[in-house]
mmCIF file of C-alpha atoms in Angstrom:
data_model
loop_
_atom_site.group_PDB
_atom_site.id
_atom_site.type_symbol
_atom_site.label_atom_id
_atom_site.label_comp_id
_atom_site.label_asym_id
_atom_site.label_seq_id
_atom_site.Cartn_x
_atom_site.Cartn_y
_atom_site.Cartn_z
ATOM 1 C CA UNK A 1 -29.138 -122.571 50.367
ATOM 2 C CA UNK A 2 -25.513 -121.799 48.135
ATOM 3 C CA UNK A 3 -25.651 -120.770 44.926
ATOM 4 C CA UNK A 4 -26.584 -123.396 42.472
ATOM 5 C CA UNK A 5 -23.997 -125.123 40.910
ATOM 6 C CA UNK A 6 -23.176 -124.800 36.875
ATOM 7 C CA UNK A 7 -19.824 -125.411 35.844
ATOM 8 C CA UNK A 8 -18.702 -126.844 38.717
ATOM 9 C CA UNK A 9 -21.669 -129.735 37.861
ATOM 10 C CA UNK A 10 -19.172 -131.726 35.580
ATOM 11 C CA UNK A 11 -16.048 -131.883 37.942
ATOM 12 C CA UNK A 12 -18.571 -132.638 40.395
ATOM 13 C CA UNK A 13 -19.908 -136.051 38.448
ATOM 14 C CA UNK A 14 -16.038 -137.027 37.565
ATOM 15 C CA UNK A 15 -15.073 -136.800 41.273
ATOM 16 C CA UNK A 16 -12.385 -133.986 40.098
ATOM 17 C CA UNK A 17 -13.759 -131.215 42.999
ATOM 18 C CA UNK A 18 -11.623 -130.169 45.629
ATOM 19 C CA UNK A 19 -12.678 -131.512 48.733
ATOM 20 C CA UNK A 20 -14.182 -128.470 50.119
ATOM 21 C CA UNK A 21 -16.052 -127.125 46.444
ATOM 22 C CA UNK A 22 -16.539 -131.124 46.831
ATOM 23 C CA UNK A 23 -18.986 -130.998 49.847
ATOM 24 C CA UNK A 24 -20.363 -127.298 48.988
ATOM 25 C CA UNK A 25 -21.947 -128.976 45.630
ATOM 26 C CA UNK A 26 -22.995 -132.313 47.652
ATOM 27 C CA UNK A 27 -24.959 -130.298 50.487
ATOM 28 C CA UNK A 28 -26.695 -128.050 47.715
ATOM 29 C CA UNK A 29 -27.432 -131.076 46.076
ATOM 30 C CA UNK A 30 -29.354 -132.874 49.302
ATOM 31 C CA UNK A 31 -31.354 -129.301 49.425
ATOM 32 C CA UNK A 32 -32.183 -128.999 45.534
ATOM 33 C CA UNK A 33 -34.207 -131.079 43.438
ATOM 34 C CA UNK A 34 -33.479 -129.346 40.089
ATOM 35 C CA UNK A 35 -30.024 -129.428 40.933
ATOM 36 C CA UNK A 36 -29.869 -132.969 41.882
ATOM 37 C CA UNK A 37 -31.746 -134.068 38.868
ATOM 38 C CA UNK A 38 -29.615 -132.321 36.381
ATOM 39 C CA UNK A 39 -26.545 -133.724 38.186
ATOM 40 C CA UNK A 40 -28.252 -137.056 37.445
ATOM 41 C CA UNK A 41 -29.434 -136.214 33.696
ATOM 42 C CA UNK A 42 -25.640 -135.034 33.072
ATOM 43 C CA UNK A 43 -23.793 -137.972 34.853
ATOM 44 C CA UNK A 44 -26.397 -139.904 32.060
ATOM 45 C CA UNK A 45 -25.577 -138.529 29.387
ATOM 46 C CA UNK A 46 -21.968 -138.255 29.902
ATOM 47 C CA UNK A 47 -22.342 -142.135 30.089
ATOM 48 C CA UNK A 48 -23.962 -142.247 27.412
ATOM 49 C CA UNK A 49 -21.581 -140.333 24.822
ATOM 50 C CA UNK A 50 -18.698 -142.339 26.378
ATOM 51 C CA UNK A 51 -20.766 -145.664 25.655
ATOM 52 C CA UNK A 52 -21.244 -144.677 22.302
ATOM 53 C CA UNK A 53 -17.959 -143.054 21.358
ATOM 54 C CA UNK A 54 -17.993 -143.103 17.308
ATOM 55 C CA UNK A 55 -15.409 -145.332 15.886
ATOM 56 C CA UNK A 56 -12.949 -144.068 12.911
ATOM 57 C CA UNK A 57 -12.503 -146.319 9.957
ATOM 58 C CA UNK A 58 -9.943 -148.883 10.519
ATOM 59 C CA UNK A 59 -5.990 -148.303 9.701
ATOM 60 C CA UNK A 60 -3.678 -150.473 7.826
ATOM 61 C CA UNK A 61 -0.691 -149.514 10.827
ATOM 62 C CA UNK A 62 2.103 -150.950 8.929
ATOM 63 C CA UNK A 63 0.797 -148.479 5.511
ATOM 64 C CA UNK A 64 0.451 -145.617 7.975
ATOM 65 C CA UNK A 65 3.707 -146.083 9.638
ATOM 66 C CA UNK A 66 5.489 -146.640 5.916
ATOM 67 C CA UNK A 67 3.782 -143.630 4.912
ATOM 68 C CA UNK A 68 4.506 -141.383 7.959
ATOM 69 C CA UNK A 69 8.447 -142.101 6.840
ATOM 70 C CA UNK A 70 8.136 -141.322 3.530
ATOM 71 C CA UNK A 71 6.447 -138.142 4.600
ATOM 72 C CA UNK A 72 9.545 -137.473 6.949
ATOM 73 C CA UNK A 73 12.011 -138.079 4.602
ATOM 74 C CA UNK A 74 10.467 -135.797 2.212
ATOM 75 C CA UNK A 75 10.386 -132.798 5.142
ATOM 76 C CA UNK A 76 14.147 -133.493 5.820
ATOM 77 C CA UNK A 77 15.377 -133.216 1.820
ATOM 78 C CA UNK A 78 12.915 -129.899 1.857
ATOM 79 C CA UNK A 79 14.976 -126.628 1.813
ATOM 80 C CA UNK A 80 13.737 -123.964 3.537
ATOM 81 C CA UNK A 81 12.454 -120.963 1.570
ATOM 82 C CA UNK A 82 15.429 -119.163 1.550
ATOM 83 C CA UNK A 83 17.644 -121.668 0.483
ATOM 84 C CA UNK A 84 15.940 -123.221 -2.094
ATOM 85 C CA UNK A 85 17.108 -122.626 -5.677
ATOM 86 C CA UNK A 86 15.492 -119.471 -7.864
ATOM 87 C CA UNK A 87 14.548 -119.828 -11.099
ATOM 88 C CA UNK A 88 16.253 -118.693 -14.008
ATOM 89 C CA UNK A 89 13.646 -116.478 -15.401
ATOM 90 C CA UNK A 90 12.710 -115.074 -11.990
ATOM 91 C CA UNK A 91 16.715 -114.364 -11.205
ATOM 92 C CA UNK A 92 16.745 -112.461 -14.217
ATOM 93 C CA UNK A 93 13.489 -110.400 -13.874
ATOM 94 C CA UNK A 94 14.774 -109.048 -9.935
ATOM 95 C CA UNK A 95 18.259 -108.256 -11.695
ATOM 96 C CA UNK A 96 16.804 -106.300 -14.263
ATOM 97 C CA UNK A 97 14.535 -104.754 -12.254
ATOM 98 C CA UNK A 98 17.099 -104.080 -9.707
ATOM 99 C CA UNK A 99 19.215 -102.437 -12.602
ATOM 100 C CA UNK A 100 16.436 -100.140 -13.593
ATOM 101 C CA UNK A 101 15.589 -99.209 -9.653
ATOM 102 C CA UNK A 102 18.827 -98.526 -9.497
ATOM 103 C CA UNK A 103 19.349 -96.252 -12.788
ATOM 104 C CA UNK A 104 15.739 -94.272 -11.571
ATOM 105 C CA UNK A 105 17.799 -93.567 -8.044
ATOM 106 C CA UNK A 106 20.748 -92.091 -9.767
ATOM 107 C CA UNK A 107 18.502 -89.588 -12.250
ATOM 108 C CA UNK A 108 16.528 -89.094 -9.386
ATOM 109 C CA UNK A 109 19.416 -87.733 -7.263
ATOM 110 C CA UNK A 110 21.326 -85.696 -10.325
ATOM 111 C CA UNK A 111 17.883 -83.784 -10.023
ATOM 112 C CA UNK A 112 17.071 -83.110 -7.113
ATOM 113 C CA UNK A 113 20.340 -81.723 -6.195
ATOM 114 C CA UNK A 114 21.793 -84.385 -4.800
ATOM 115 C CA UNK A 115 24.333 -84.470 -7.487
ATOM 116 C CA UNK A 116 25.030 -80.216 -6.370
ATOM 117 C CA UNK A 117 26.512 -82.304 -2.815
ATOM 118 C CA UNK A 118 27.710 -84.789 -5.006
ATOM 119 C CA UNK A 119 30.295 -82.007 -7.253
ATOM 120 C CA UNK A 120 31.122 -80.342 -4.475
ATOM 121 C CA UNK A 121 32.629 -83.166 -2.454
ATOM 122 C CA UNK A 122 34.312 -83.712 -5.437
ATOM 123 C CA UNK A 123 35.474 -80.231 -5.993
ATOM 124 C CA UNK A 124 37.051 -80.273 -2.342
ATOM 125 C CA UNK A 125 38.767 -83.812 -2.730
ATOM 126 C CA UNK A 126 40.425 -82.643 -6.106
ATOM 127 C CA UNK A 127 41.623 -79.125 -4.253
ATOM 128 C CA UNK A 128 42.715 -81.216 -1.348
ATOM 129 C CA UNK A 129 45.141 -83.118 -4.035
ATOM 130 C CA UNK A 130 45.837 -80.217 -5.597
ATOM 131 C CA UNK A 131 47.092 -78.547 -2.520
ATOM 132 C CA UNK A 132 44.821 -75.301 -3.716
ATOM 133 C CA UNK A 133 43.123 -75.255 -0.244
ATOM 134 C CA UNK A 134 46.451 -75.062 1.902
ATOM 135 C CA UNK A 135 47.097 -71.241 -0.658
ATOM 136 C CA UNK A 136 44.042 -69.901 0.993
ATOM 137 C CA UNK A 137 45.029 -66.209 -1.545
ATOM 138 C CA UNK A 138 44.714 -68.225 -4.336
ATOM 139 C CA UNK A 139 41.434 -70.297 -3.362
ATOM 140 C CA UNK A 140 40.098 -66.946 -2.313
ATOM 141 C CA UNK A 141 40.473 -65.058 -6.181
ATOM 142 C CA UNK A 142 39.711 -68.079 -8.058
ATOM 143 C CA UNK A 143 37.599 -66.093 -10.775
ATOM 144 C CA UNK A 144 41.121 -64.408 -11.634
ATOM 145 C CA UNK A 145 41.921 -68.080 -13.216
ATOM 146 C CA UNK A 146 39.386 -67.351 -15.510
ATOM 147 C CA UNK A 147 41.530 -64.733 -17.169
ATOM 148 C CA UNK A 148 43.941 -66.495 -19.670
ATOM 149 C CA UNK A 149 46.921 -64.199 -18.867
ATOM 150 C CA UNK A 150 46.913 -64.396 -15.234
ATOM 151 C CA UNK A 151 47.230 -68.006 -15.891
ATOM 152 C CA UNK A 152 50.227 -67.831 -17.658
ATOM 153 C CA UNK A 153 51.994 -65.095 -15.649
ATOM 154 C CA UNK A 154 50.979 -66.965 -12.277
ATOM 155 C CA UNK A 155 54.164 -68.745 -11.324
ATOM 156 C CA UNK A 156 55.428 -65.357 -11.909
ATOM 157 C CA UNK A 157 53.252 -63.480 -9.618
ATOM 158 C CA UNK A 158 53.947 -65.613 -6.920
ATOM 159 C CA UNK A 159 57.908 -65.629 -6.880
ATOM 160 C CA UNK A 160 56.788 -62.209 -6.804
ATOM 161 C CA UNK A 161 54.454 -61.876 -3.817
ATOM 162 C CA UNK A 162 56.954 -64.302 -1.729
ATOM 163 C CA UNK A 163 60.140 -61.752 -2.919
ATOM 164 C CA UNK B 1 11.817 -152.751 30.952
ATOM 165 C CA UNK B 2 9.593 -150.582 28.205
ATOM 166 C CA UNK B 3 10.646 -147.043 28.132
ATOM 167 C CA UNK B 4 8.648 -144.350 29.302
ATOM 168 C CA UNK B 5 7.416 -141.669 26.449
ATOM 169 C CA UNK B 6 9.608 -139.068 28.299
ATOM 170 C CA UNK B 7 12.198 -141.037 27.690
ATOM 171 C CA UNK B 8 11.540 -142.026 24.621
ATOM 172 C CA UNK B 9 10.568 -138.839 23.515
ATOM 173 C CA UNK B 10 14.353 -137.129 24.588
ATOM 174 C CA UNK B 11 15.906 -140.037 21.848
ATOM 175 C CA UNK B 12 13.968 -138.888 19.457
ATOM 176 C CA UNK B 13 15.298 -135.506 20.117
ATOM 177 C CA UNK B 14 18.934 -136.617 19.859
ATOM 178 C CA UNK B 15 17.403 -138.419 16.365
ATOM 179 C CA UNK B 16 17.011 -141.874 17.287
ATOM 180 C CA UNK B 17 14.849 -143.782 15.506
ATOM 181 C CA UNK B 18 13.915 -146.616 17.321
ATOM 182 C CA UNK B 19 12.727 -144.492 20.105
ATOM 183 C CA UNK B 20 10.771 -142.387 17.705
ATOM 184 C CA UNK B 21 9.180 -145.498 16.294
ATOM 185 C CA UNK B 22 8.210 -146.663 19.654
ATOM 186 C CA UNK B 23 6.641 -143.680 20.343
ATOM 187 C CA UNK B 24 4.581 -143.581 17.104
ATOM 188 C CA UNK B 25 3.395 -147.406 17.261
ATOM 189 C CA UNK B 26 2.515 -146.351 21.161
ATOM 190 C CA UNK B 27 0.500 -142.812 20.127
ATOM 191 C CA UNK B 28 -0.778 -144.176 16.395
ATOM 192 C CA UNK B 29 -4.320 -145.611 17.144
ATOM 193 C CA UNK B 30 -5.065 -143.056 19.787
ATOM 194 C CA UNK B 31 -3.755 -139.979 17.379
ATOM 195 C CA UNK B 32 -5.404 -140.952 14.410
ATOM 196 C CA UNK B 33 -9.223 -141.500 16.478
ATOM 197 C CA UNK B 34 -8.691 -138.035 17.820
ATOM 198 C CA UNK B 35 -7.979 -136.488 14.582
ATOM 199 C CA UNK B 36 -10.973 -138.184 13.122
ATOM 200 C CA UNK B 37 -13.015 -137.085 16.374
ATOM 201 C CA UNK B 38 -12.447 -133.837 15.886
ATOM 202 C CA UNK B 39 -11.909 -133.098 11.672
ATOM 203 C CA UNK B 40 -14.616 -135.859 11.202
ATOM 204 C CA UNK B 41 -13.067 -137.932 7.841
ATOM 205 C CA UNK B 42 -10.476 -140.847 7.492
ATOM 206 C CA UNK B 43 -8.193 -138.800 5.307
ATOM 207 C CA UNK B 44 -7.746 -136.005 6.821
ATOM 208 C CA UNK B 45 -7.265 -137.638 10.004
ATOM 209 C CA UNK B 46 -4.870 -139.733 8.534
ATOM 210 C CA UNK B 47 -2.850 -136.562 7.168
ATOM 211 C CA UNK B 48 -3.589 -134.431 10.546
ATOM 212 C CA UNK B 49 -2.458 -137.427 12.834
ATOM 213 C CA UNK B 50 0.823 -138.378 10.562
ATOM 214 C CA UNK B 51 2.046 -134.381 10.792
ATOM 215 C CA UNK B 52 1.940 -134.305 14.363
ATOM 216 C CA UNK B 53 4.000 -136.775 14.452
ATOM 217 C CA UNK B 54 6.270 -134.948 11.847
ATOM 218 C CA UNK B 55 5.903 -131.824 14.243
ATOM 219 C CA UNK B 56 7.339 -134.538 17.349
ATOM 220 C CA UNK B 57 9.940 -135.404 15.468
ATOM 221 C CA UNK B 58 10.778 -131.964 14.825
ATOM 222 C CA UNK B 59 10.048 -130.391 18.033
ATOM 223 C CA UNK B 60 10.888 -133.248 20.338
ATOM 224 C CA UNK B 61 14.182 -131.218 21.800
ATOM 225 C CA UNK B 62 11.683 -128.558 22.616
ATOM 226 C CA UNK B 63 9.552 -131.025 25.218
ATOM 227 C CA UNK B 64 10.455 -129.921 28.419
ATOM 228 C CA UNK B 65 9.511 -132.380 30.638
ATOM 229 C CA UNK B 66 6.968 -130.075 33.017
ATOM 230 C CA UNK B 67 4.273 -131.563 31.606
ATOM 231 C CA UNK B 68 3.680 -135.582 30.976
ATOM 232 C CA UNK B 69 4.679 -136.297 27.068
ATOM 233 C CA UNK B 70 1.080 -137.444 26.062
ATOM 234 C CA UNK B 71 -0.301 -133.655 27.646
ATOM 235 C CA UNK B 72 2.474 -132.183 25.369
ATOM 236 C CA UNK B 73 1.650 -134.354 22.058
ATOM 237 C CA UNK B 74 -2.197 -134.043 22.325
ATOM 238 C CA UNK B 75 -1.558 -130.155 22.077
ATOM 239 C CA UNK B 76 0.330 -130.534 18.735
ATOM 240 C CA UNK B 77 -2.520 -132.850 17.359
ATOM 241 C CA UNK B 78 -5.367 -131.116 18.697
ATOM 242 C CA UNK B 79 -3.739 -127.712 17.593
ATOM 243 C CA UNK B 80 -3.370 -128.972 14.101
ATOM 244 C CA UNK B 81 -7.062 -130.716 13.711
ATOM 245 C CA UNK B 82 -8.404 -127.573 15.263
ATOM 246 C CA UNK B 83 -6.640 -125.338 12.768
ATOM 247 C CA UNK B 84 -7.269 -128.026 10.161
ATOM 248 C CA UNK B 85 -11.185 -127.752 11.173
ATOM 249 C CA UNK B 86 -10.808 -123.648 10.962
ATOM 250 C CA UNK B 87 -9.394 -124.073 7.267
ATOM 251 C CA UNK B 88 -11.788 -126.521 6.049
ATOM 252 C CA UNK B 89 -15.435 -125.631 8.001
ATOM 253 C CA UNK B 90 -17.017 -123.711 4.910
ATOM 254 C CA UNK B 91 -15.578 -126.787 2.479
ATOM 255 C CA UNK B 92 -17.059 -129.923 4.833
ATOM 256 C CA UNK B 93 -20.147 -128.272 5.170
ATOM 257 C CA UNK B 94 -20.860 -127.508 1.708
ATOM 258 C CA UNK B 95 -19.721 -131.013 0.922
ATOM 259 C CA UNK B 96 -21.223 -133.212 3.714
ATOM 260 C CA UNK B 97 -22.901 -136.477 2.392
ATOM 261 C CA UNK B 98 -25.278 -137.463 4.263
ATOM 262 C CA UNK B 99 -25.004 -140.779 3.001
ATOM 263 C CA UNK B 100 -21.640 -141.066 3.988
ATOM 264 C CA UNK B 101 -21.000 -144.723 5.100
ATOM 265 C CA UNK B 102 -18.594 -143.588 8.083
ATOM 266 C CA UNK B 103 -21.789 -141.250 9.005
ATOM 267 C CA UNK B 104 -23.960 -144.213 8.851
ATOM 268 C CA UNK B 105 -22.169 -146.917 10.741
ATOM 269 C CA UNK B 106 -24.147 -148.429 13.872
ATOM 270 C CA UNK B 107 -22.861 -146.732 16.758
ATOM 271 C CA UNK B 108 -24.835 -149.394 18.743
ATOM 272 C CA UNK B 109 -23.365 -152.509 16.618
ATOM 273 C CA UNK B 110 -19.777 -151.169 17.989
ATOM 274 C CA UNK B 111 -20.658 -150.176 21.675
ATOM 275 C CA UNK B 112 -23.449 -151.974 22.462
ATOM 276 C CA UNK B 113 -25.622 -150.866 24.983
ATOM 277 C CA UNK B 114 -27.740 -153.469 27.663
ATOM 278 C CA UNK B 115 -30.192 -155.442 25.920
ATOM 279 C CA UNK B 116 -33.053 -153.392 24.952
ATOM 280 C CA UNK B 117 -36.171 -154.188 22.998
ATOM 281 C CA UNK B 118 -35.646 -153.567 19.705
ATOM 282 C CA UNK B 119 -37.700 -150.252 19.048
ATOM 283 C CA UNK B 120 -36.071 -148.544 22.245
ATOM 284 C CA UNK B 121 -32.911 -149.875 20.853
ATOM 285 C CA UNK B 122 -33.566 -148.133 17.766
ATOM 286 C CA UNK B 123 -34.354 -144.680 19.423
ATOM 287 C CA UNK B 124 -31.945 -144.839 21.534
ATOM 288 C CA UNK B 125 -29.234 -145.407 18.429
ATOM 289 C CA UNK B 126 -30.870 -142.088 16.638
ATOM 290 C CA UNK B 127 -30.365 -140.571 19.537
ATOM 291 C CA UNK B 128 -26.712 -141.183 20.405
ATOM 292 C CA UNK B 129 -25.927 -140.452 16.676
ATOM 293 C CA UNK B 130 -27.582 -137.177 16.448
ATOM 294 C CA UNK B 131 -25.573 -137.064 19.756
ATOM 295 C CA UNK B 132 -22.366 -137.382 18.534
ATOM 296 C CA UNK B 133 -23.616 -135.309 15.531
ATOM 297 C CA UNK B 134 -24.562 -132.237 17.524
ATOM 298 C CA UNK B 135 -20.393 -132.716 18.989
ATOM 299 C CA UNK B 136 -18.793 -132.082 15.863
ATOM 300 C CA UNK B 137 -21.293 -129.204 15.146
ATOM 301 C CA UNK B 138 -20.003 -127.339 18.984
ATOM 302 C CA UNK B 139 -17.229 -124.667 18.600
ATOM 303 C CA UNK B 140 -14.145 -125.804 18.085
ATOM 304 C CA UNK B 141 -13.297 -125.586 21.508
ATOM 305 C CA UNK B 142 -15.996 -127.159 23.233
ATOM 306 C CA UNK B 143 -15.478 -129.552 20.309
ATOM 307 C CA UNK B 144 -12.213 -130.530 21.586
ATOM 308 C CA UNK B 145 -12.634 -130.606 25.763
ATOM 309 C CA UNK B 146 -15.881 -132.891 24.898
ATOM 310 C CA UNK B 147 -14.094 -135.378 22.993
ATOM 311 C CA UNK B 148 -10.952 -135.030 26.022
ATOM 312 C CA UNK B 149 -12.860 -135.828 28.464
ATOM 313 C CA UNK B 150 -15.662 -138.291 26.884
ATOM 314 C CA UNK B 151 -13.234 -140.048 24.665
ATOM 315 C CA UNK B 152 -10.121 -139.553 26.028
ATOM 316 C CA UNK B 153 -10.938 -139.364 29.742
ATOM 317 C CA UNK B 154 -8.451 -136.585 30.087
ATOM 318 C CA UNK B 155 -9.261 -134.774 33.759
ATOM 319 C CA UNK B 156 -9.893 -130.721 33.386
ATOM 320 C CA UNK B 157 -6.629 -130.263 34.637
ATOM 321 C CA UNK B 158 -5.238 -132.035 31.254
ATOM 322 C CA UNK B 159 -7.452 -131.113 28.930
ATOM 323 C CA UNK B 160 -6.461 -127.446 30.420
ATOM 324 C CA UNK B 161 -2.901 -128.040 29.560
ATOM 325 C CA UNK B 162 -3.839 -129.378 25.900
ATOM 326 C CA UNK B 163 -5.816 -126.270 25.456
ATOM 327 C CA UNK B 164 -3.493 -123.316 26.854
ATOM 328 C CA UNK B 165 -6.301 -122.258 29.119
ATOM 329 C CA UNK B 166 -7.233 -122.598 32.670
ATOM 330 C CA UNK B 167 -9.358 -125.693 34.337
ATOM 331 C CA UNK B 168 -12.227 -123.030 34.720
ATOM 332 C CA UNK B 169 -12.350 -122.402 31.358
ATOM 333 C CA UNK B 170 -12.299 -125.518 30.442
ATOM 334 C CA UNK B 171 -15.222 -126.324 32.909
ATOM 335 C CA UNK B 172 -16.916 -123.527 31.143
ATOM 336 C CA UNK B 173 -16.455 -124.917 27.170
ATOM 337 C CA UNK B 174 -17.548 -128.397 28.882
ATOM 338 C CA UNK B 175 -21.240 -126.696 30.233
ATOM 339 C CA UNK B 176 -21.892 -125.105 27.272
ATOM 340 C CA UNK B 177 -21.194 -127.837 25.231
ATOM 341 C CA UNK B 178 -23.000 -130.403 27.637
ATOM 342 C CA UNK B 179 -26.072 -127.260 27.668
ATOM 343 C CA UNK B 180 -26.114 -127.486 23.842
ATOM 344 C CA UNK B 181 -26.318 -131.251 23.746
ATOM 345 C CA UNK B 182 -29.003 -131.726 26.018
ATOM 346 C CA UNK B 183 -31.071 -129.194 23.774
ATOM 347 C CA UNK B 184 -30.300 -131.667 21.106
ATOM 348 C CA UNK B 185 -31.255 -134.547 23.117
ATOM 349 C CA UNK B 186 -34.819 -132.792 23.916
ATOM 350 C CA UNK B 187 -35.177 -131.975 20.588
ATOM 351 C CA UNK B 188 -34.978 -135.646 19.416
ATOM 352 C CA UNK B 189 -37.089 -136.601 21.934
ATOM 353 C CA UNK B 190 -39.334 -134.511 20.574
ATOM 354 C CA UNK B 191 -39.055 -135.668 16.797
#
């Protein structure tokens, strides 16, 4: 004798089984009485829930239907998140609190050395102007600039080294 | 010549509508008695039933055609009454009324069943109640393929498309939930 039959039971009672799962299920049900008598209990009470098939509370269609619009017409005016307006007091709490992230970031990086990088690309862009970088001499003995005199005397010195 | 729902259902897409109109007078009575199948109270179903119909309206240029229009709507309904269910199972529980008129209604004065004598009659009424009862109790699932099939008289192969799973899973929600009824039945035989 096959295998009994479980989920294949239900199919079987609807007349939804393939032909051949279809005749496996009949010729184990002709050989087993269990089988054959839950087949019969099932088929019963699948009858019997489809007999008895609770019933809602009526519907006033023509309410439903006017509601249903008035529901629609309320999701089409409805922005979507992103677009809809902010409110005042909110704007003004992220921009505040953007302006004090922001402030934090900048003390932060003056600290931690960032702001070292930060006056040295500046040193190079002003020696770029200044055309100091091009009169490598010059770059090289900067601490001489620190000397007053040397200062004074240095369009002298160079009309000097060029001679 | 009435329109087909596929049809129908592509003008709604391109926003008419008069075709989305036809389709809700067509789907109304059967959407709203599934919702209430399934999330068991007029409101709600009333709410669940009149968003899928929002979601159709919304998502009607997303049908596809492969499958037939009522296969494709039952899936947005029965997706939103099962998530519906999900949201609200602690809430109905702790809530249920016993009393509750709808809860109470005659399933035999609506459907009656061949004449009887009157204390069979009787039993027999318990028993389809505490029936239907022990349905909206199943897992959600189970919930849902009982009420396709019984109700509905979707075949597996539909009520596997309304689902997202395959006809042997569905075969396998429908025994358990047909094993866990006929415990019930035994039990109120029993009583």
């Amino acid at each position: 004798m096959a295998a009994h039959p479980d989920t294949e039971l239900i199919p079987y009672v609807h007349g939804e089984l393939p032909a051949p799962e279809r005749e496996r299920v009949a010729q184990h049900l002709r050989e087993c009485l269990d089988c054959r008598r839950d087949a019969d209990e099932l088929r019963e009470l699948l009858d019997d829930l489809g007999r008895a098939v609770p019933r809602p509370p009526d519907v006033h269609w023509g309410g439903y239907r006017a509601e249903l619009r008035e529901k629609l017409a309320a999701h089409r005016t409805r922005r979507a998140w992103w677009a809809r307006p902010v409110p005042l007091t909110l704007s003004a709490s992220l921009a505040g609190l953007l302006l004090v992230v922001a402030f934090l970031a900048v003390q932060s990086a003056r600290q931690s050395g960032t702001g070292a990088d930060f006056a040295s690309v500046e040193e190079a862009a002003i020696g770029d102007r200044l055309g100091l970088l091009e009169q490598y001499q010059v770059v090289e003995r900067l601490d001489l600039l620190e000397e007053f005199d040397l200062i004074s005397d240095l369009d002298r010195l160079a009309a000097e080294r060029a001679g | 010549m009435e329109l087909s729902d596929e049809v129908l259902c592509r003008r709604a897409a391109e926003h008419d509508e008069a075709a989305f109109d036809a389709l809700v007078a067509r789907y109304q009575a059967r959407a709203y008695r599934l919702a209430w199948s399934i999330v068991r109270n007029a409101e709600d179903a009333r709410d669940v039933s009149q968003e899928a119909f929002i979601r159709l309206y919304q998502s009607a240029g997303k049908f596809d055609g492969r499958s037939k229009f009522s296969t494709w709507f039952y899936r947005i309904l029965v997706n939103l009454c099962l998530d519906h269910r999900r949201k609200h199972r602690w809430w109905t529980l702790w809530t249920r009324d016993e009393s509750d008129p709808e809860s109470e209604e005659s399933l035999l004065d609506r459907q009656p069943a061949p004449a009887q004598n009157p204390v069979d009659a009787i039993g027999r009424e318990r028993t389809l109640k505490r029936l239907w009862e022990a349905v909206g109790r199943l897992a959600p699932q189970q919930q849902a393929a009982v009420i396709l099939q019984v109700q509905e008289e979707l075949p597996t192969r539909e009520i596997a498309a309304v689902l997202k799973c395959s006809e042997a899973t569905v075969r396998v929600h429908l025994h358990r939930a047909v094993s866990t009824l006929r415990k019930t039945l035994k039990t109120t035989e029993t009583d």
